[in-house]
Coordinates of C-alpha atoms in Angstrom, one line a residue:
M282 CA 180.3 -33.7 -116.2
K283 CA 182.4 -36.6 -117.6
K284 CA 185.5 -34.4 -117.5
Y285 CA 184.7 -33.5 -113.9
R286 CA 184.3 -37.1 -112.9
K287 CA 187.6 -38.0 -114.6
F288 CA 189.3 -35.1 -112.8
M289 CA 187.9 -36.2 -109.4
E290 CA 189.0 -39.8 -110.0
T291 CA 192.6 -38.7 -110.5
K292 CA 192.6 -36.7 -107.2
Q293 CA 194.0 -38.2 -104.0
P294 CA 190.9 -39.5 -102.2
A295 CA 190.1 -38.6 -98.6
L296 CA 190.1 -42.3 -97.8
S297 CA 192.2 -44.9 -99.6
S298 CA 190.5 -47.6 -101.6
D299 CA 191.1 -50.2 -98.9
Q300 CA 189.8 -47.9 -96.2
T301 CA 186.7 -46.3 -97.8
N302 CA 184.3 -49.1 -96.8
K303 CA 186.4 -50.5 -94.0
H304 CA 184.6 -51.4 -90.8
I305 CA 185.7 -50.3 -87.4
Q306 CA 187.9 -53.0 -85.8
A307 CA 187.7 -54.3 -82.2
D308 CA 191.3 -53.0 -81.6
I309 CA 190.9 -49.3 -80.8
E310 CA 194.6 -48.6 -81.3
K311 CA 194.4 -49.8 -84.9
N312 CA 191.3 -47.6 -85.5
I313 CA 193.1 -44.6 -84.0
E314 CA 196.2 -45.2 -86.1
I315 CA 194.1 -45.3 -89.3
L316 CA 192.2 -42.2 -88.3
K317 CA 195.4 -40.3 -87.3
G318 CA 196.8 -41.1 -90.7
L319 CA 193.6 -39.8 -92.4
F320 CA 193.7 -36.7 -90.3
K321 CA 197.5 -36.2 -90.7
D322 CA 198.5 -32.5 -90.5
C323 CA 195.0 -31.6 -89.3
S324 CA 196.0 -29.9 -86.1
D325 CA 192.4 -28.9 -85.3
V326 CA 191.2 -32.5 -85.1
V327 CA 191.4 -33.6 -81.4
F328 CA 191.9 -37.2 -80.2
R329 CA 191.1 -37.2 -76.5
P330 CA 191.6 -40.5 -74.5
F331 CA 189.3 -41.5 -71.7
K332 CA 188.9 -44.5 -69.4
A333 CA 185.6 -46.4 -69.0
G334 CA 186.3 -49.0 -66.3
K335 CA 189.1 -51.0 -67.8
L336 CA 188.2 -50.1 -71.3
K337 CA 190.1 -47.5 -73.4
A338 CA 187.9 -44.9 -75.1
Y339 CA 188.7 -42.0 -77.5
V340 CA 186.6 -38.9 -78.2
L341 CA 187.1 -37.3 -81.6
F342 CA 186.0 -33.8 -82.6
V343 CA 187.2 -30.7 -84.5
D344 CA 188.3 -27.9 -82.2
G345 CA 186.3 -24.8 -83.1
F346 CA 183.2 -26.8 -84.1
I347 CA 183.0 -27.9 -80.5
D348 CA 184.3 -26.1 -77.4
S349 CA 187.2 -28.3 -76.3
A350 CA 186.8 -27.3 -72.7
A351 CA 183.1 -28.2 -72.8
I352 CA 184.0 -31.8 -73.5
E353 CA 185.3 -32.1 -70.0
V354 CA 181.9 -31.4 -68.5
S355 CA 179.8 -32.8 -71.4
G356 CA 177.5 -35.7 -71.2
I357 CA 180.1 -38.0 -72.8
K358 CA 182.6 -37.7 -69.9
Q359 CA 179.9 -38.0 -67.3
I360 CA 178.6 -41.2 -68.9
L361 CA 182.1 -42.7 -69.0
N362 CA 182.8 -41.7 -65.4
E363 CA 179.6 -43.3 -64.3
V364 CA 180.9 -46.7 -65.5
S365 CA 182.0 -48.2 -62.2
D366 CA 181.8 -51.8 -63.2
E367 CA 185.4 -52.7 -64.0
E368 CA 184.4 -55.9 -65.9
I369 CA 181.8 -54.2 -68.2
T370 CA 182.1 -55.3 -71.8
A371 CA 182.3 -52.9 -74.7
D372 CA 178.9 -53.9 -76.1
A373 CA 177.3 -53.5 -72.7
L374 CA 178.9 -50.1 -72.4
M375 CA 177.6 -49.0 -75.8
D376 CA 174.1 -50.2 -75.0
Q377 CA 174.2 -48.3 -71.7
I378 CA 175.3 -45.1 -73.4
I379 CA 172.7 -45.4 -76.1
S380 CA 170.0 -45.8 -73.4
L381 CA 171.2 -42.7 -71.6
S382 CA 171.5 -40.3 -74.5
A383 CA 170.1 -39.8 -77.9
V384 CA 172.9 -40.8 -80.2
E385 CA 173.5 -42.6 -83.5
E386 CA 175.9 -45.4 -84.2
T387 CA 178.1 -46.4 -87.2
C388 CA 180.4 -49.2 -88.0
K389 CA 182.3 -47.7 -91.0
L390 CA 185.4 -45.5 -90.9
D391 CA 184.3 -43.2 -93.7
A392 CA 181.2 -42.4 -91.7
V393 CA 183.4 -41.5 -88.7
V394 CA 185.5 -39.1 -90.8
S395 CA 182.4 -37.6 -92.4
N396 CA 180.7 -36.9 -89.0
V397 CA 183.8 -35.5 -87.4
L398 CA 184.1 -33.0 -90.3
K399 CA 180.5 -32.1 -90.0
G400 CA 181.0 -31.0 -86.4
N401 CA 179.8 -34.0 -84.5
T402 CA 181.6 -35.7 -81.6
L403 CA 182.6 -39.4 -82.1
L404 CA 183.1 -41.9 -79.3
L405 CA 185.3 -45.0 -79.9
V406 CA 185.6 -47.7 -77.3
D407 CA 188.1 -50.6 -77.2
K408 CA 186.7 -54.0 -78.2
A409 CA 183.7 -52.4 -79.8
T410 CA 183.1 -52.7 -83.6
K411 CA 181.0 -49.5 -83.8
A412 CA 181.3 -45.8 -82.9
L413 CA 178.8 -43.5 -81.4
I414 CA 177.9 -40.1 -82.9
F415 CA 176.9 -37.3 -80.5
D416 CA 175.4 -34.1 -82.0
E417 CA 177.1 -31.6 -79.8
K418 CA 177.9 -28.8 -82.3
G419 CA 178.9 -25.6 -80.7
G420 CA 181.8 -23.2 -81.0
Q421 CA 181.7 -19.5 -81.8
R422 CA 179.1 -18.7 -84.5
R423 CA 177.1 -15.6 -85.3
G424 CA 173.8 -15.4 -83.4
V425 CA 170.4 -14.5 -84.7
A426 CA 170.2 -10.8 -85.5
E427 CA 168.2 -8.4 -87.6
P428 CA 168.8 -8.9 -91.4
T429 CA 171.0 -6.2 -92.8
T430 CA 169.9 -6.3 -96.5
E431 CA 166.1 -6.4 -95.9
T432 CA 165.2 -3.9 -93.2
S433 CA 161.6 -3.5 -92.4
V434 CA 159.7 -0.8 -90.5
R435 CA 157.2 -3.3 -89.1
G436 CA 157.6 -7.1 -88.8
P437 CA 159.9 -9.6 -87.2
R438 CA 163.5 -8.5 -86.5
E439 CA 165.2 -11.9 -86.7
G440 CA 167.3 -13.0 -89.6
F441 CA 169.0 -16.1 -90.8
T442 CA 172.5 -17.0 -89.7
E443 CA 175.3 -19.1 -91.2
T444 CA 174.2 -22.3 -89.2
L445 CA 171.9 -24.6 -91.1
R446 CA 170.0 -26.0 -88.1
V447 CA 169.5 -22.6 -86.6
N448 CA 167.9 -21.6 -89.8
T449 CA 165.6 -24.6 -90.1
A450 CA 164.6 -24.1 -86.5
L451 CA 163.6 -20.5 -87.3
I452 CA 161.3 -21.8 -90.0
R453 CA 160.0 -24.6 -87.8
H454 CA 159.2 -22.0 -85.1
K455 CA 156.9 -20.2 -87.6
I456 CA 155.3 -23.2 -89.2
R457 CA 154.6 -25.7 -86.5
S458 CA 153.2 -28.4 -88.7
N459 CA 154.2 -32.0 -89.4
R460 CA 153.4 -31.2 -93.0
L461 CA 156.6 -29.1 -93.2
K462 CA 159.2 -31.4 -94.6
I463 CA 162.9 -30.9 -94.5
L464 CA 165.1 -33.0 -96.8
S465 CA 168.9 -33.0 -96.5
R466 CA 171.6 -33.3 -99.2
D467 CA 175.5 -32.9 -99.2
I468 CA 177.0 -30.9 -102.0
G469 CA 180.6 -30.4 -102.9
E470 CA 183.4 -33.0 -103.2
E471 CA 185.7 -31.2 -100.8
T472 CA 183.4 -29.0 -98.7
N473 CA 180.6 -31.6 -98.2
T474 CA 178.3 -28.6 -97.6
E475 CA 175.0 -29.6 -96.1
L476 CA 171.8 -28.1 -97.5
A477 CA 168.1 -28.5 -96.7
I478 CA 165.1 -28.5 -99.0
L479 CA 161.9 -27.3 -97.3
Y480 CA 158.3 -27.6 -98.5
I481 CA 154.9 -28.1 -97.1
E482 CA 153.4 -31.5 -98.1
G483 CA 150.0 -31.1 -99.7
L484 CA 150.7 -27.5 -100.9
A485 CA 153.9 -27.9 -102.9
S486 CA 153.5 -29.8 -106.1
P487 CA 155.2 -33.2 -105.9
D488 CA 156.5 -32.7 -109.5
L489 CA 158.1 -29.4 -108.4
V490 CA 159.7 -31.2 -105.4
K491 CA 161.1 -33.9 -107.7
E492 CA 162.4 -31.3 -110.1
V493 CA 164.2 -29.4 -107.4
L494 CA 165.8 -32.5 -106.0
S495 CA 166.8 -33.7 -109.5
R496 CA 168.5 -30.4 -110.3
I497 CA 170.4 -30.4 -107.0
D498 CA 171.4 -34.0 -107.3
R499 CA 172.9 -33.3 -110.8
I500 CA 175.4 -30.7 -109.3
E501 CA 179.0 -32.0 -109.3
I502 CA 181.5 -29.4 -108.0
D503 CA 184.4 -29.4 -105.6
G504 CA 182.9 -26.9 -103.2
V505 CA 179.9 -24.9 -102.3
L506 CA 180.5 -21.8 -100.1
D507 CA 177.3 -19.9 -100.6
S508 CA 173.7 -20.4 -101.9
G509 CA 174.7 -18.4 -105.0
Y510 CA 176.6 -21.4 -106.2
I511 CA 173.4 -23.5 -106.1
E512 CA 171.4 -20.7 -107.7
E513 CA 173.5 -20.6 -110.9
F514 CA 173.3 -24.4 -111.3
I515 CA 169.5 -24.8 -111.0
E516 CA 168.1 -21.7 -112.7
D517 CA 166.2 -22.1 -116.0
S518 CA 167.8 -19.3 -118.1
P519 CA 171.4 -18.8 -117.1
S520 CA 172.0 -16.2 -119.8
S521 CA 169.2 -13.9 -118.7
L522 CA 170.0 -10.8 -116.7
F523 CA 166.8 -11.2 -114.6
P524 CA 167.0 -13.2 -111.3
Q525 CA 164.8 -16.4 -111.5
I526 CA 165.3 -17.5 -107.9
Q527 CA 164.5 -15.3 -104.9
N528 CA 167.0 -15.1 -102.0
T529 CA 166.2 -13.7 -98.6
E530 CA 167.6 -13.3 -95.1
R531 CA 164.1 -13.2 -93.5
P532 CA 162.5 -16.3 -92.0
D533 CA 159.0 -14.7 -92.3
T534 CA 159.5 -14.3 -96.0
V535 CA 160.5 -18.0 -96.4
A536 CA 157.5 -19.1 -94.2
A537 CA 155.1 -17.0 -96.3
N538 CA 156.4 -18.5 -99.6
L539 CA 156.2 -22.0 -98.2
L540 CA 152.5 -21.4 -97.4
E541 CA 152.1 -20.5 -101.1
G542 CA 153.4 -23.9 -102.3
R543 CA 157.0 -22.8 -103.0
I544 CA 160.2 -24.6 -102.0
A545 CA 163.0 -23.2 -99.9
I546 CA 166.7 -24.2 -100.2
I547 CA 168.9 -23.5 -97.1
V548 CA 172.7 -23.9 -97.5
D549 CA 174.9 -24.3 -94.5
G550 CA 177.4 -21.4 -94.2
T551 CA 175.2 -18.6 -95.6
P552 CA 172.3 -16.6 -94.3
F553 CA 170.7 -16.3 -97.7
V554 CA 168.0 -18.8 -98.4
L555 CA 166.7 -19.6 -101.9
I556 CA 163.0 -19.7 -102.8
V557 CA 161.7 -21.4 -106.0
P558 CA 159.9 -20.8 -108.2
A559 CA 160.0 -17.0 -108.4
T560 CA 158.1 -14.5 -110.6
F561 CA 159.0 -11.0 -111.7
W562 CA 156.5 -9.4 -109.3
Q563 CA 158.0 -11.1 -106.2
F564 CA 161.1 -9.0 -106.5
L565 CA 159.0 -5.8 -106.2
Q566 CA 157.3 -6.9 -103.0
A567 CA 158.6 -6.2 -99.5
S568 CA 157.8 -8.2 -96.4
S569 CA 156.4 -5.1 -94.7
D570 CA 153.7 -4.9 -97.4
Y571 CA 151.9 -7.6 -95.5
Y572 CA 152.3 -6.1 -92.1
N573 CA 151.1 -2.6 -92.7
R574 CA 147.4 -1.8 -93.5
F575 CA 146.5 -2.5 -97.1
H576 CA 146.0 1.2 -97.9
I577 CA 149.7 1.9 -97.2
S578 CA 150.8 -1.2 -99.1
I579 CA 148.8 -0.2 -102.2
F580 CA 150.4 3.3 -102.2
L581 CA 153.9 1.9 -101.8
R582 CA 153.5 -0.8 -104.5
I583 CA 152.2 1.7 -107.0
L584 CA 155.0 4.1 -106.1
R585 CA 157.6 1.2 -106.5
I586 CA 156.3 0.4 -110.0
I587 CA 156.5 4.0 -111.1
L588 CA 160.0 4.3 -109.7
L589 CA 160.9 1.0 -111.5
F590 CA 160.0 2.7 -114.8
F591 CA 162.1 5.8 -113.8
A592 CA 165.1 3.6 -112.8
L593 CA 165.0 1.7 -116.2
E594 CA 164.1 4.4 -118.7
L595 CA 164.4 8.0 -117.4
P596 CA 168.0 8.6 -118.6
S597 CA 167.0 7.1 -122.0
I598 CA 163.9 9.2 -122.3
Y599 CA 166.0 12.3 -121.5
V600 CA 168.6 11.4 -124.1
A601 CA 166.0 10.7 -126.8
I602 CA 163.9 13.8 -126.2
T603 CA 166.9 16.2 -126.0
T604 CA 168.5 14.7 -129.1
Y605 CA 165.7 13.9 -131.5
H606 CA 162.3 15.2 -130.1
Q607 CA 162.9 18.7 -128.8
E608 CA 159.4 19.6 -129.9
M609 CA 158.0 17.5 -127.1
I610 CA 159.6 19.8 -124.5
P611 CA 157.7 22.9 -123.3
T612 CA 159.3 26.0 -124.7
T613 CA 160.4 27.6 -121.4
L614 CA 162.0 24.3 -120.3
L615 CA 163.6 23.8 -123.7
F616 CA 165.3 27.2 -123.5
S617 CA 166.6 26.3 -120.0
I618 CA 168.0 22.9 -121.1
A619 CA 169.5 24.5 -124.2
A620 CA 171.2 27.2 -122.1
S621 CA 172.6 24.6 -119.7
R622 CA 174.0 22.5 -122.5
E623 CA 175.4 25.3 -124.6
A624 CA 179.0 24.8 -123.3
I625 CA 178.8 21.0 -123.1
P626 CA 181.1 19.4 -125.7
F627 CA 179.5 15.9 -125.6
P628 CA 176.2 14.6 -127.1
G629 CA 173.4 13.6 -124.8
F630 CA 174.3 9.9 -124.8
I631 CA 177.9 10.4 -123.9
E632 CA 176.9 12.9 -121.2
A633 CA 174.4 10.4 -119.7
L634 CA 177.0 7.6 -119.9
I635 CA 179.6 9.6 -118.0
M636 CA 177.2 10.5 -115.2
E637 CA 175.8 6.9 -114.9
I638 CA 179.2 5.3 -114.8
S639 CA 180.3 7.9 -112.2
F640 CA 177.2 7.2 -110.1
E641 CA 177.6 3.5 -110.3
A642 CA 181.3 3.8 -109.3
L643 CA 180.3 5.9 -106.2
R644 CA 177.7 3.4 -105.3
E645 CA 180.1 0.5 -105.5
A646 CA 182.7 2.4 -103.5
G647 CA 180.1 3.1 -100.8
V648 CA 179.5 -0.6 -100.5
R649 CA 183.1 -1.6 -100.3
L650 CA 184.2 1.1 -97.8
P651 CA 183.7 0.6 -94.1
Q652 CA 180.0 1.1 -93.1
V653 CA 180.8 4.1 -90.9
V654 CA 182.1 6.1 -93.8
G655 CA 180.8 4.4 -96.9
Q656 CA 177.4 6.1 -97.0
A657 CA 178.8 9.5 -96.3
V658 CA 181.5 9.1 -99.0
S659 CA 178.9 8.0 -101.6
I660 CA 176.5 10.8 -100.9
L661 CA 179.2 13.6 -100.6
G662 CA 181.0 12.2 -103.6
A663 CA 177.9 12.4 -105.8
L664 CA 177.3 15.9 -104.7
V665 CA 180.9 17.1 -105.1
I666 CA 181.5 15.4 -108.4
G667 CA 178.2 16.4 -109.8
Q668 CA 178.7 20.1 -108.9
A669 CA 182.3 20.0 -110.1
A670 CA 181.3 18.4 -113.4
V671 CA 178.6 21.1 -114.0
E672 CA 181.0 23.9 -113.2
A673 CA 183.7 22.4 -115.5
G674 CA 181.2 22.2 -118.4
I675 CA 181.5 18.4 -118.7
V676 CA 177.8 17.7 -118.0
S677 CA 174.7 19.8 -117.7
A678 CA 172.7 20.5 -114.6
P679 CA 169.5 18.8 -115.9
M680 CA 171.5 15.6 -116.6
V681 CA 172.7 15.6 -112.9
I682 CA 169.1 15.9 -111.8
V683 CA 167.9 13.0 -114.1
V684 CA 170.7 10.7 -112.9
S685 CA 170.1 11.5 -109.3
I686 CA 166.3 10.7 -109.6
T687 CA 167.3 7.5 -111.5
G688 CA 169.6 6.5 -108.7
I689 CA 167.1 7.2 -105.9
S690 CA 164.5 5.2 -107.9
S691 CA 166.7 2.1 -108.1
F692 CA 167.2 2.3 -104.3
T693 CA 163.5 1.7 -103.7
M694 CA 163.5 -1.8 -105.1
P695 CA 163.4 -4.3 -102.2
R696 CA 165.5 -7.0 -103.9
Y697 CA 169.1 -6.2 -104.7
N698 CA 169.4 -8.8 -107.5
M699 CA 166.5 -7.2 -109.4
A700 CA 167.8 -3.7 -108.8
I701 CA 171.2 -4.6 -110.3
S702 CA 169.5 -6.1 -113.3
I703 CA 167.6 -2.9 -113.9
R704 CA 170.7 -0.9 -113.6
L705 CA 172.5 -3.0 -116.2
L706 CA 169.6 -2.8 -118.7
R707 CA 169.7 1.0 -118.4
F708 CA 172.8 1.2 -120.5
P709 CA 171.6 -0.7 -123.7
L710 CA 168.4 1.4 -123.5
M711 CA 170.4 4.6 -123.4
L712 CA 172.4 3.4 -126.5
L713 CA 169.2 2.7 -128.4
A714 CA 167.8 6.1 -127.3
G715 CA 171.0 7.8 -128.6
M716 CA 170.8 5.9 -131.9
F717 CA 167.0 5.9 -132.7
G718 CA 165.3 8.2 -130.2
L719 CA 162.0 7.2 -128.7
F720 CA 161.6 4.4 -131.3
G721 CA 164.8 2.8 -129.9
I722 CA 163.3 3.0 -126.4
V723 CA 160.1 1.4 -127.5
L724 CA 162.0 -1.3 -129.4
G725 CA 164.2 -2.1 -126.3
T726 CA 161.2 -2.2 -124.0
V727 CA 159.3 -4.6 -126.3
I728 CA 162.4 -6.9 -126.4
I729 CA 162.6 -6.8 -122.6
L730 CA 158.9 -7.6 -122.1
T731 CA 159.0 -10.4 -124.7
H732 CA 161.9 -11.9 -122.9
L733 CA 160.1 -11.7 -119.6
C734 CA 157.0 -13.3 -121.0
K735 CA 159.0 -16.2 -122.5
M736 CA 160.9 -17.0 -119.3
R737 CA 160.0 -19.7 -116.8
S738 CA 161.1 -20.5 -113.3
F739 CA 160.7 -24.2 -112.5
G740 CA 157.8 -24.4 -114.9
V741 CA 156.0 -21.3 -113.7
P742 CA 155.7 -18.4 -116.2
Y743 CA 158.0 -15.6 -115.0
F744 CA 155.6 -12.8 -115.8
W745 CA 152.6 -14.6 -114.2
P746 CA 149.9 -13.6 -113.3
L747 CA 150.0 -10.8 -115.9
A748 CA 151.2 -13.1 -118.7
P749 CA 149.3 -15.5 -118.8
M750 CA 146.6 -13.4 -117.3
N751 CA 145.0 -14.6 -114.0
P752 CA 142.6 -12.0 -112.6
Q753 CA 142.2 -13.9 -109.3
S754 CA 146.0 -13.6 -108.5
L755 CA 146.2 -9.9 -109.4
K756 CA 145.0 -9.2 -105.9
D757 CA 148.7 -9.4 -104.8
V758 CA 150.6 -7.8 -107.7
F759 CA 150.1 -4.1 -108.4
I760 CA 148.1 -3.7 -105.2
R761 CA 147.7 -5.7 -102.0
V762 CA 144.1 -6.3 -101.1
P763 CA 143.1 -6.8 -97.5
W764 CA 143.9 -10.1 -95.9
W765 CA 140.3 -11.0 -95.6
A766 CA 139.9 -10.7 -99.4
M767 CA 142.9 -13.0 -100.2
D768 CA 141.1 -16.2 -99.7
Q769 CA 142.9 -18.2 -102.4
R770 CA 146.5 -19.3 -102.7
P771 CA 148.3 -18.9 -106.1
D772 CA 147.2 -21.8 -108.3
Q773 CA 150.5 -21.7 -110.3
T774 CA 152.5 -22.9 -107.2
V775 CA 149.9 -24.7 -105.0
K776 CA 148.9 -28.1 -106.3
G777 CA 146.6 -29.1 -103.4
D778 CA 144.5 -27.1 -101.0
V779 CA 144.3 -23.6 -102.7
T780 CA 141.9 -22.3 -100.0
R781 CA 143.7 -20.0 -97.7
Q782 CA 140.8 -19.0 -95.5
N783 CA 137.0 -18.7 -95.2
D784 CA 135.7 -16.4 -97.9
H785 CA 133.3 -14.6 -95.5
L786 CA 135.8 -13.0 -93.2
Q787 CA 135.2 -9.4 -94.0
P788 CA 135.2 -7.6 -90.6
S789 CA 132.0 -5.9 -89.4
P790 CA 131.2 -4.5 -86.0
S791 CA 128.7 -6.3 -83.9
Q792 CA 125.4 -4.4 -83.6
G793 CA 123.2 -3.8 -80.5
E794 CA 119.5 -3.9 -80.5
E795 CA 119.3 -0.2 -81.7
G796 CA 122.0 -0.5 -84.4
N797 CA 124.8 0.8 -82.1
P798 CA 127.9 -1.2 -81.4
S799 CA 127.2 -3.5 -78.5

C-alpha cells in the first residue's frame, strides 16, 4: 500500500494543488477558463452557454452520459428562460432555481469536476459563488432484461443492468422498508467507480457491516471495472480455489439474502452483485428452488449433490478402478472394458487427461464463439472428436462415456464460479487416483473436506450448517422444507430478529359442520 501511495503521489493529479480545494469565483469566465483547462482534450465534455436575464450561465455535462439534445428541453433551460426579471441577482436566481427543482449545491471546483464525470449536470451562473448539481443522468444504457447466466423456469424475469441506481431501485422495489440501508463509496483513483453496500438494519450484524466497510475502505487501486475486482480484495482466503463470495444477476436472489441478514455490494458498470457472507451450500442452490413446490426442490437438490460427486470424482474413480482395483468390476463389464482398451497405448490416467482437456477446450471454445454457433460447435465437436478418438485407438469408448457424464454433471451446478472450481479440482484427484488408486481419491477428498471446514467467509464457517452442525438450519441445505416450516432465519448471519414467520402456519382446509370442506 505504501508503494501504491508513493506511485499515486508522483502521478499528475486531476486538479493542481492550488485548484484542488479552490472555491468557485464570482467571475464565471475565470471559472470556465479553469474548468476548460482541467477538461483539456476531453471532447465529450460540453460547455453550453445560456442567458438568465442579464446574467451569463453555463451548463456542463458529459455527452453520452446525458442526451445533449435533451438539455434544450430540460428543466434547466426552462428555469433559465422563466427568468424575466432583467435585474435579478445571482443569489436570488440560485434560490429561485433551488425552490423549483430538487438540486444540490457546491462551492468547490473539485466537486464540480467529480459530479460532471459521474454523469450529473452542472449549472454555473455569473456572480454566483456556488454551482448547482442536477441529477439528469441518461444516455444510451442497457435496459432491464432477463439474466443470461441464471435462467429460471419459474420466478421473476428481470435482471440487473450496468447502472447502479437502476440496480438499487430493483432491490428497493422488492424490499419496501425503511430498514433497507444503502451506503455509497467511490473506489478507484482514476475510474472513481461508485458502489453501494446494502443491508437490512436489525437483521444484518453491525459487526459484519463494519467489517465489510473496513475491507472496502482499505482498497487502493487505480480503477475498478467489475465487481470481480472487489471480490478479490475482500475475500478471506485468496489462495483457495473455492469462491467465498456469491455473485448474482438476479434481484430476487439479492433480496432473499438480505432478508437472511447478508450484505449486498453493487458496483456501477456491472450487472453482477456480490453477496457476503457465503457458504458452500449457497452455490448449490438455485432461485427456482424456492418458487417450485418443495417436493420438486427436494428432488432437484438431491440430484444436484449426486451430480456434484460425479463431476468431481467420476473420472478419478474410473482411473483408480481400471488401473488398480479391477476385482471390483463385474466380470462381464470387466471383459467389455478390457476389450475396448486392448488397442489403447496410454494408461488410464493419460487417457482421462486427454479427454478431459479436450472437453474443457471445447467448452471454452463454445463460450467464446458467437452464441448462434457456439453451442452447436461444442456439442458437435465433442461427438466428432470423441468418435474419431475411439476409432483412432487413442481413447476407449467407456472413457468417452465417463467424461461425457462428468461434463453433463458439471453443467447442473447453478453457480459458474463453483462449477469451475470443481472442474479444476478434478485434475489433482485424477493424478492421485493414477498414483495411489482409491486410497489417493480418499486422501484427496479428505484434504478438500478439511480445507472446506477450515475456511470462513466474513466470520461465518464456510461449511456451515454441516460443520459446525446446526440441525435447525439443515432445513434448507440438502432439502428444502415447505415455507410454512422455515420459521427461523439462519442464526449465523442474522444478529437480530431470527423469527421469519409464525410457527403455526401449516395449511389445513377449513372444515364444515360435518367434517367436509366448507
